[in-house]
mmCIF file of C-alpha atoms in Angstrom:
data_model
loop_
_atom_site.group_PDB
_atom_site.id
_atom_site.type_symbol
_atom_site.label_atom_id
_atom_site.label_comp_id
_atom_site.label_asym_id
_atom_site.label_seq_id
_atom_site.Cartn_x
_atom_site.Cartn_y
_atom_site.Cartn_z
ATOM 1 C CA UNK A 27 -3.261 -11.999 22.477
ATOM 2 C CA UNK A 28 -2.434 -11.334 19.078
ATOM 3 C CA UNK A 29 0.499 -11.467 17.490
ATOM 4 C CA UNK A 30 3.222 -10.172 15.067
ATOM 5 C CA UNK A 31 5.700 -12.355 13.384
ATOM 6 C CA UNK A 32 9.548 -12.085 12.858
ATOM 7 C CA UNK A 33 11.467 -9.383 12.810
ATOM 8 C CA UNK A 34 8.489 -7.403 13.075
ATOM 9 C CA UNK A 35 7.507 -8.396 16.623
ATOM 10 C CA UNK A 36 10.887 -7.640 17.696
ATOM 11 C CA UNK A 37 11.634 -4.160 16.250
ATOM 12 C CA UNK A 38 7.939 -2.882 17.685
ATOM 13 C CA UNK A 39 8.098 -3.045 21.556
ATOM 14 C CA UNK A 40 5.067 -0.677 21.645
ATOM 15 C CA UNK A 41 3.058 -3.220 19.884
ATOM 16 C CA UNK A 42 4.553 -5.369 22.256
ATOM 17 C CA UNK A 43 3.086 -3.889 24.890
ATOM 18 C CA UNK A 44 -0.301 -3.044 23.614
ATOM 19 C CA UNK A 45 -0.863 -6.844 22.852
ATOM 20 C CA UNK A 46 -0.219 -7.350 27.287
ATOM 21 C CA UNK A 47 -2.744 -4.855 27.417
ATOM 22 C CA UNK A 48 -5.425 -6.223 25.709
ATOM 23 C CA UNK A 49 -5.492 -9.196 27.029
ATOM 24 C CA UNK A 50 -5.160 -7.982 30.370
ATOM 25 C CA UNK A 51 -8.497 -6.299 29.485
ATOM 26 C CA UNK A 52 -9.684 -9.422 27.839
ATOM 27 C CA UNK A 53 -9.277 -11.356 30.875
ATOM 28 C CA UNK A 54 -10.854 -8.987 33.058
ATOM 29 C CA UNK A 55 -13.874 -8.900 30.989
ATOM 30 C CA UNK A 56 -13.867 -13.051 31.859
ATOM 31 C CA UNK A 57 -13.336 -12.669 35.759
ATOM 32 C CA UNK A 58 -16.186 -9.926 35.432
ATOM 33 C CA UNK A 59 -18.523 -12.611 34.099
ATOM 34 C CA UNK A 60 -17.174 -14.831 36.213
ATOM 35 C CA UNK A 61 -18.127 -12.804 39.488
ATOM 36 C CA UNK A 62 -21.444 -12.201 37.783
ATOM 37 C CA UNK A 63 -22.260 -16.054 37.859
ATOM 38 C CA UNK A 64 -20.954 -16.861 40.999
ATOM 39 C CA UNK A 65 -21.197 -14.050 43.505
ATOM 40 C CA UNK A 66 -19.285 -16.242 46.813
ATOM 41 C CA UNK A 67 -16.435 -14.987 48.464
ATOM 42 C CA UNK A 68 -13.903 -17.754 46.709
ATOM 43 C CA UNK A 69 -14.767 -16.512 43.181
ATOM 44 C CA UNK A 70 -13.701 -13.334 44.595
ATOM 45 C CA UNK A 71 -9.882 -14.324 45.420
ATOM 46 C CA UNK A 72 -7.066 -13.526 43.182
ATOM 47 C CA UNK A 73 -8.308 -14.131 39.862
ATOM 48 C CA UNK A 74 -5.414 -16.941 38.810
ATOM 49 C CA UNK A 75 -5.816 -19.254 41.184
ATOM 50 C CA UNK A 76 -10.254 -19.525 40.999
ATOM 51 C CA UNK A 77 -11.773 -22.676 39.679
ATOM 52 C CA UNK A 78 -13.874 -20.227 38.000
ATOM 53 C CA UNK A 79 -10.810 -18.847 35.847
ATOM 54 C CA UNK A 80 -9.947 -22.473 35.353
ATOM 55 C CA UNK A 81 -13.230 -23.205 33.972
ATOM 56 C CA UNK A 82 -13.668 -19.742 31.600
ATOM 57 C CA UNK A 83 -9.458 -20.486 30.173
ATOM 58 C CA UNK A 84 -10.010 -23.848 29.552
ATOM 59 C CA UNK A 85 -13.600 -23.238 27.394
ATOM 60 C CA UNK A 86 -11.504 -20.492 25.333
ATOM 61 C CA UNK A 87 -8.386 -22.648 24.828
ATOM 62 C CA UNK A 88 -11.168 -25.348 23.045
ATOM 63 C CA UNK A 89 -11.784 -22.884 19.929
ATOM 64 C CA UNK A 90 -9.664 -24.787 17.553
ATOM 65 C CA UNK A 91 -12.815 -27.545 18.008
ATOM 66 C CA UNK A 92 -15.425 -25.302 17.452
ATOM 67 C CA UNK A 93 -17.563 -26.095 14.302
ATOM 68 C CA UNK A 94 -16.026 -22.930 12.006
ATOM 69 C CA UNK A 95 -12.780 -25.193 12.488
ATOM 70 C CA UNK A 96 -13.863 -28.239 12.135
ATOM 71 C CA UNK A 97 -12.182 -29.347 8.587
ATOM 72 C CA UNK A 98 -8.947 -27.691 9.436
ATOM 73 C CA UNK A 99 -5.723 -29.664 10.234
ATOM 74 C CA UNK A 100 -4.441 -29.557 13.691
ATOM 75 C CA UNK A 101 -1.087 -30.273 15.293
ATOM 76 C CA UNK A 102 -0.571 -30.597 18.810
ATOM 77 C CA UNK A 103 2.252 -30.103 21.210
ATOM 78 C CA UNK A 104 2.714 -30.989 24.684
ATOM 79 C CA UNK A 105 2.937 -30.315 28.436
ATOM 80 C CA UNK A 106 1.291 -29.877 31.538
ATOM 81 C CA UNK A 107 -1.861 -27.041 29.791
ATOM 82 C CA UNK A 108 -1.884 -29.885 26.612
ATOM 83 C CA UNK A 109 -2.650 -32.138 29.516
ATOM 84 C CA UNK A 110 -5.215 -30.025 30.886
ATOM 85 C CA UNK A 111 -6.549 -28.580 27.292
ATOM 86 C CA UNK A 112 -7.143 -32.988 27.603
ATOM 87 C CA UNK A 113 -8.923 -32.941 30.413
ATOM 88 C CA UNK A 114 -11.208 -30.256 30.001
ATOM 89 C CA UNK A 115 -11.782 -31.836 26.115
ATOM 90 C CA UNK A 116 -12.736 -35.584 28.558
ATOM 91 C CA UNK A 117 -15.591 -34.153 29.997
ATOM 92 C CA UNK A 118 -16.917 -33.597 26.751
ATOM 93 C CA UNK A 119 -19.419 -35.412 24.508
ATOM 94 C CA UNK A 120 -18.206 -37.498 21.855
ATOM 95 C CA UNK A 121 -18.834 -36.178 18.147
ATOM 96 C CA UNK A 122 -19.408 -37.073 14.661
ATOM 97 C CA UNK A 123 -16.441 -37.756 12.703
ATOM 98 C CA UNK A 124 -15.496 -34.347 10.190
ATOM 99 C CA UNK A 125 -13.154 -33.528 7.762
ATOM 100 C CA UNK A 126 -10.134 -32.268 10.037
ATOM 101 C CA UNK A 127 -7.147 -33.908 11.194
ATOM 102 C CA UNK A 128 -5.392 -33.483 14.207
ATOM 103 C CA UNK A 129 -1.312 -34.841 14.761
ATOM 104 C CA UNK A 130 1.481 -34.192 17.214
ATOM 105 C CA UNK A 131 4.304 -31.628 16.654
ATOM 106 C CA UNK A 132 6.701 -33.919 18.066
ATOM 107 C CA UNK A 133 7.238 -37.810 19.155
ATOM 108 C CA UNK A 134 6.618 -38.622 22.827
ATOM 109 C CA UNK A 135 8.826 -39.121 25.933
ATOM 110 C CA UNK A 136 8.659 -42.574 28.091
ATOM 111 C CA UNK A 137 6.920 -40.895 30.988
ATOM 112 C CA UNK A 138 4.357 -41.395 34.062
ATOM 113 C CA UNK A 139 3.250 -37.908 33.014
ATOM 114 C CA UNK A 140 0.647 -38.161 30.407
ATOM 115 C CA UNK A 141 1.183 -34.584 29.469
ATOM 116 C CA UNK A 142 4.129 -35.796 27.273
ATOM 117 C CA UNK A 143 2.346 -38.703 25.820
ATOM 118 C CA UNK A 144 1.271 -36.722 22.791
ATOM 119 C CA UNK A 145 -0.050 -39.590 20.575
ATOM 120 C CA UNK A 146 -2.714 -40.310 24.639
ATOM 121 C CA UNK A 147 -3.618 -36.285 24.065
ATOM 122 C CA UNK A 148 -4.756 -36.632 20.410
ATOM 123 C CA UNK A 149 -6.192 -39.335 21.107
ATOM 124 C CA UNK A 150 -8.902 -37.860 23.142
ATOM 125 C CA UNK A 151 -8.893 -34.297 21.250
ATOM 126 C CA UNK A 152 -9.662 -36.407 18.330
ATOM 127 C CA UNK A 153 -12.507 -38.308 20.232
ATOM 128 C CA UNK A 154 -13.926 -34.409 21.509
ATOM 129 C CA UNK A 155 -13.176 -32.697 18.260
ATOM 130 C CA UNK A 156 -14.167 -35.027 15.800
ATOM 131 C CA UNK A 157 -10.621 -34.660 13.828
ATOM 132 C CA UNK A 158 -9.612 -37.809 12.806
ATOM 133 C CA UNK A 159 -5.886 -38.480 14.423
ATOM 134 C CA UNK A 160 -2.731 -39.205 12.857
ATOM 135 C CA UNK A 161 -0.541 -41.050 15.652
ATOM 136 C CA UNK A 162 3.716 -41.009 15.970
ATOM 137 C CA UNK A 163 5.149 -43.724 16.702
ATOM 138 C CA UNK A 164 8.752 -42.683 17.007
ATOM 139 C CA UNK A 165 10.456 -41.094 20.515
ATOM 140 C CA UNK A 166 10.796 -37.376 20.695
ATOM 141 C CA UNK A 167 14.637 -37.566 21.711
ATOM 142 C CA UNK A 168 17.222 -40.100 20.140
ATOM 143 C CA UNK A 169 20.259 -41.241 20.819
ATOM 144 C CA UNK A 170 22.477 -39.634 18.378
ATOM 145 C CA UNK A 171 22.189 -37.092 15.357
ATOM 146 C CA UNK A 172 22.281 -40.082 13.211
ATOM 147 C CA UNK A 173 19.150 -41.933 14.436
ATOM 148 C CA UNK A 174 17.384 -39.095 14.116
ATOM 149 C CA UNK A 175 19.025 -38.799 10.298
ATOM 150 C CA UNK A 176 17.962 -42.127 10.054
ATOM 151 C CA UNK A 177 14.593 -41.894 11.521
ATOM 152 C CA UNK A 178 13.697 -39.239 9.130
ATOM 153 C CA UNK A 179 14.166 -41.497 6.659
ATOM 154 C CA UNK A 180 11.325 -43.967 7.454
ATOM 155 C CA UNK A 181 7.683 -44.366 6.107
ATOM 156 C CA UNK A 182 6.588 -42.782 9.833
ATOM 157 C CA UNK A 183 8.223 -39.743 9.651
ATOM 158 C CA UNK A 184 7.534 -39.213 6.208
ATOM 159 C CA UNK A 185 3.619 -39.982 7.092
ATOM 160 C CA UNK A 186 3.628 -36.997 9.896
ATOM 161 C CA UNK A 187 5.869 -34.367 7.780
ATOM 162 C CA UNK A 188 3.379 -34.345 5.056
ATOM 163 C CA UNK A 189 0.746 -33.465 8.351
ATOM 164 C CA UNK A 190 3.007 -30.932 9.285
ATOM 165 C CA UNK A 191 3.253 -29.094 6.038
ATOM 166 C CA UNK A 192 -0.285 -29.345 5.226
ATOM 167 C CA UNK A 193 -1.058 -28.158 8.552
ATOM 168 C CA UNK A 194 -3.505 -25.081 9.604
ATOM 169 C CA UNK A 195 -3.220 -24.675 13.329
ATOM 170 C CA UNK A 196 -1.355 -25.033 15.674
ATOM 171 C CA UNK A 197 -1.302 -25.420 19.591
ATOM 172 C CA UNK A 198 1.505 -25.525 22.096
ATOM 173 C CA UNK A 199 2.215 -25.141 25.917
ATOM 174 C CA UNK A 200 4.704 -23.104 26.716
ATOM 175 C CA UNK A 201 7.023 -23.823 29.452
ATOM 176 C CA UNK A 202 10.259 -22.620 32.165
ATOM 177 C CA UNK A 203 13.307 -23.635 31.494
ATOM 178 C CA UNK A 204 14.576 -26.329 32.854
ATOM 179 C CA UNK A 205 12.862 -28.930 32.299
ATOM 180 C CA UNK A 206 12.975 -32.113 30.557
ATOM 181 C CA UNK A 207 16.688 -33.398 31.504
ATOM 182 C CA UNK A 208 18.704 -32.167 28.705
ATOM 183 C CA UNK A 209 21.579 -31.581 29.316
ATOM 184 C CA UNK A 210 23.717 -34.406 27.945
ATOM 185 C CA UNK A 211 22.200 -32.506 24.126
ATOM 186 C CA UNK A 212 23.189 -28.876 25.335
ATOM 187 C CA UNK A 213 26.332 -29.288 27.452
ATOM 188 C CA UNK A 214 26.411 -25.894 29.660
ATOM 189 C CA UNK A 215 24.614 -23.868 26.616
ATOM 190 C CA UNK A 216 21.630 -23.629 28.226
ATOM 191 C CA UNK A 217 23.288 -21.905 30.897
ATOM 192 C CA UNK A 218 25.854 -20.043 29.194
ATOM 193 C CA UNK A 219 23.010 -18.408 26.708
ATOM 194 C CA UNK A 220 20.502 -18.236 29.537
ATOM 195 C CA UNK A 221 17.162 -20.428 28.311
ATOM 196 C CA UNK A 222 14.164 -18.800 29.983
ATOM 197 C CA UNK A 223 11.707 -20.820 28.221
ATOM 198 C CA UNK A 224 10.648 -23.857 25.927
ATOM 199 C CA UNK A 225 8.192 -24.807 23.212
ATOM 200 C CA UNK A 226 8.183 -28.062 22.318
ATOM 201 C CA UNK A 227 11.926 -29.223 22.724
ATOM 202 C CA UNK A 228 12.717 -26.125 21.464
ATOM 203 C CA UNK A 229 15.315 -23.764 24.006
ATOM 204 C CA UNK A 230 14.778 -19.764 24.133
ATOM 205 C CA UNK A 231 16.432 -17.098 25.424
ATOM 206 C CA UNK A 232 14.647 -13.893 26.691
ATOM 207 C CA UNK A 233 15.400 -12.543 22.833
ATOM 208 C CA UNK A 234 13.778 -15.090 21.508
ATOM 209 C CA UNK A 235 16.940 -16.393 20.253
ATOM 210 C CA UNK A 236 17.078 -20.183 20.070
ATOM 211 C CA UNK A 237 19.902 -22.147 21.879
ATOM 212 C CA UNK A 238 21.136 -25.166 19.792
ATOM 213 C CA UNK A 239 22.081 -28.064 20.941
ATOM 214 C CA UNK A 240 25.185 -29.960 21.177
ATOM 215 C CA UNK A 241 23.994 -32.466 18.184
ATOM 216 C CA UNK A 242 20.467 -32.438 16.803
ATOM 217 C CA UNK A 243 18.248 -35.283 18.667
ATOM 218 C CA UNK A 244 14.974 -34.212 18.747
ATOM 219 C CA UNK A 245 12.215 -35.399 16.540
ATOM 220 C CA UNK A 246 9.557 -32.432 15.964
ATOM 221 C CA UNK A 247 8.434 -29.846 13.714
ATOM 222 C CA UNK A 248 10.768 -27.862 11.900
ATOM 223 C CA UNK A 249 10.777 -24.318 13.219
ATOM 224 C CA UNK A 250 10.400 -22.851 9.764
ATOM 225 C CA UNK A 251 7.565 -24.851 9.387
ATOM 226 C CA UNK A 252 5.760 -23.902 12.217
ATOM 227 C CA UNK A 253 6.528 -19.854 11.487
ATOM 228 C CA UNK A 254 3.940 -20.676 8.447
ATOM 229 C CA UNK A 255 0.572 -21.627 10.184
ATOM 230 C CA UNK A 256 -1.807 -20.093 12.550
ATOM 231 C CA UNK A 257 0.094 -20.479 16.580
ATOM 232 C CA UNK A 258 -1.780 -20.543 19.895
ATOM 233 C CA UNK A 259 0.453 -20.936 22.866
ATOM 234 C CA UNK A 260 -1.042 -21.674 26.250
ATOM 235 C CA UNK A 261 0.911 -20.753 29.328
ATOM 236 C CA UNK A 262 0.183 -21.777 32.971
ATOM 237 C CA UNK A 263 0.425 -19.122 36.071
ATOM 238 C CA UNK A 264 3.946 -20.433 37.563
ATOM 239 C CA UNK A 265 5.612 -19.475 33.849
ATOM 240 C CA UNK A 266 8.057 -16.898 34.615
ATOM 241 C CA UNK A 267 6.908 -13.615 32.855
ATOM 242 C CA UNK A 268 10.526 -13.646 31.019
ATOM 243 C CA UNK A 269 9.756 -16.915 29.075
ATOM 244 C CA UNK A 270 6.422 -15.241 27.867
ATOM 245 C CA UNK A 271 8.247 -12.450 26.887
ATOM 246 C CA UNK A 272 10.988 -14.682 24.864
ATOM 247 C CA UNK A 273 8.113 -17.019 23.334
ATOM 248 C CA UNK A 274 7.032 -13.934 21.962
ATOM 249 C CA UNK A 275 10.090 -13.257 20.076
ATOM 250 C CA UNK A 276 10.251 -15.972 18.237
ATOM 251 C CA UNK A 277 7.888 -14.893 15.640
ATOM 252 C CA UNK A 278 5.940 -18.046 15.580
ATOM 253 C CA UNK A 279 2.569 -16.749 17.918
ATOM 254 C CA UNK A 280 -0.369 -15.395 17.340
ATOM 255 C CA UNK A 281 -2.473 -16.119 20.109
ATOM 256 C CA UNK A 282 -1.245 -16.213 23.514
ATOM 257 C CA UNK A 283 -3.555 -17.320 26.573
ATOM 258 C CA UNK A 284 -2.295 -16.864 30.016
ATOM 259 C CA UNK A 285 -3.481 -15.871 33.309
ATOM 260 C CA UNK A 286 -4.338 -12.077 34.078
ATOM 261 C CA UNK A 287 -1.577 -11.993 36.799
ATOM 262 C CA UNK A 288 1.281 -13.011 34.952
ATOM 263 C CA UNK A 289 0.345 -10.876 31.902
ATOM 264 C CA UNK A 290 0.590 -7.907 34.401
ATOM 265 C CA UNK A 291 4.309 -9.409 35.390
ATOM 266 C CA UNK A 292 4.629 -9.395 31.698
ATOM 267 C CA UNK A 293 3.868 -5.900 31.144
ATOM 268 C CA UNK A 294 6.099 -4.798 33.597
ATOM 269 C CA UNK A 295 8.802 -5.777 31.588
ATOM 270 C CA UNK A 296 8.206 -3.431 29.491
ATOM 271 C CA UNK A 297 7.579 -0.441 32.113
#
């Protein structure tokens, strides 16, 4: 799904809509050669919840790693379709070191989940890619505003911003609200504006406005940053078609891959 930007994607709800339906169509065309392949009664169930699907997503998410994009510069976000973007890449053969780089958009979180251990997923998108990784070393939420002040003041931080601003792509998971445990940084905000959605540790309304938080604590990419380079979001089946919708709004996408069914629920939005 491509995308506007800005102000532009929100004043043009016809566009809007005509991005839904192409990649309805788009996705269509994939469970077609899906049913092709594999004519057996299971392929044949609702399209979202096949292996096939899985399988036919998963090899179009990996385009960032194919060879025209080898030498470009990467960053990485998190959550649960990083995770499985991960998995897919482990399956993979190793390859020859390139040009590229590939970084996280934001520190990690001290979790069981390895979809929030950012610095484990480049790891092995660096291995499958052949990007040579930059790791960060530093905890995606602080404290307090001023350890994150202070944090941005080390040789670490400075190491990864230069990434960030020389950066050409982009990819991120997008994700329901709530999530994460937040709410000693937003207070009842969260509530009060009604967050449908998150990229990153980044809080949206269906508007695509942004919520701020009580005090700035999180350590990640600079929103204005990321408005500047190429964006591919990556959104599971139980994402609630109004998060999609408010993801959108931000500006910052220009390719969005998600399951045929909730595209439809998408669309409907719009009816």
């Amino acid at each position: 799904m491509e995308g506007l930007r800005g102000e532009a994607l929100r004043a043009c709800p016809w566009h809007y809509r005509g991005m839904v339906n192409a990649t309805i169509f788009q996705f269509m065309q994939m469970f077609r050669n899906d049913l092709n392949l594999n004519k057996s009664d299971k392929v044949r169930a609702k399209h979202d919840k096949t292996m096939a699907h899985d399988e036919t997503v998963w090899g179009g998410v990996f385009y960032p790693f194919s060879k025209e994009n080898e030498n470009t510069r990467l960053g990485v976000g998190w959550g649960s379709m990083l995770d499985k973007m991960a998995s897919y890449a482990e399956r993979l053969g190793d390859v020859k070191k390139g040009e590229g780089r590939i970084f996280p958009l934001v520190g990690g979180i001290n979790s069981v989940i390895r979809s929030y251990h950012t610095n484990e997923i480049v790891r092995i998108l660096a291995l499958k890619s052949g990007k040579r990784p930059t790791f960060l070393y530093i905890p995606a939420l602080l404290d307090t505003n001023a350890d994150l002040e202070l944090t941005k003041r080390t040789e670490p931080y400075a190491l990864i911003e230069k990434e960030w601003r020389a950066m050409d792509q982009a990819v991120v998971s997008l994700s329901n609200y709530p999530d994460l445990g937040v709410k000693s940084f937003y207070g009842n905000r969260l509530t009060e504006q009604r967050a449908v959605g998150r990229i990153l540790a980044y809080y949206f309304d269906v508007n695509g406005r942004i919520v701020q938080p009580l005090e700035e604590m999180a350590l990640q990419i600079p929103m204005d940053v990321l408005r500047r380079v190429n964006v591919t979001a990556l959104c599971s089946g139980q994402v609630k078609p109004e998060a999609v919708a408010g993801a959108l709004r931000l500006g910052i996408i220009n390719t969005l891959m998600l399951p045929f069914g909730l595209a439809a629920r998408v669309l409907e939005l719009q009816e």
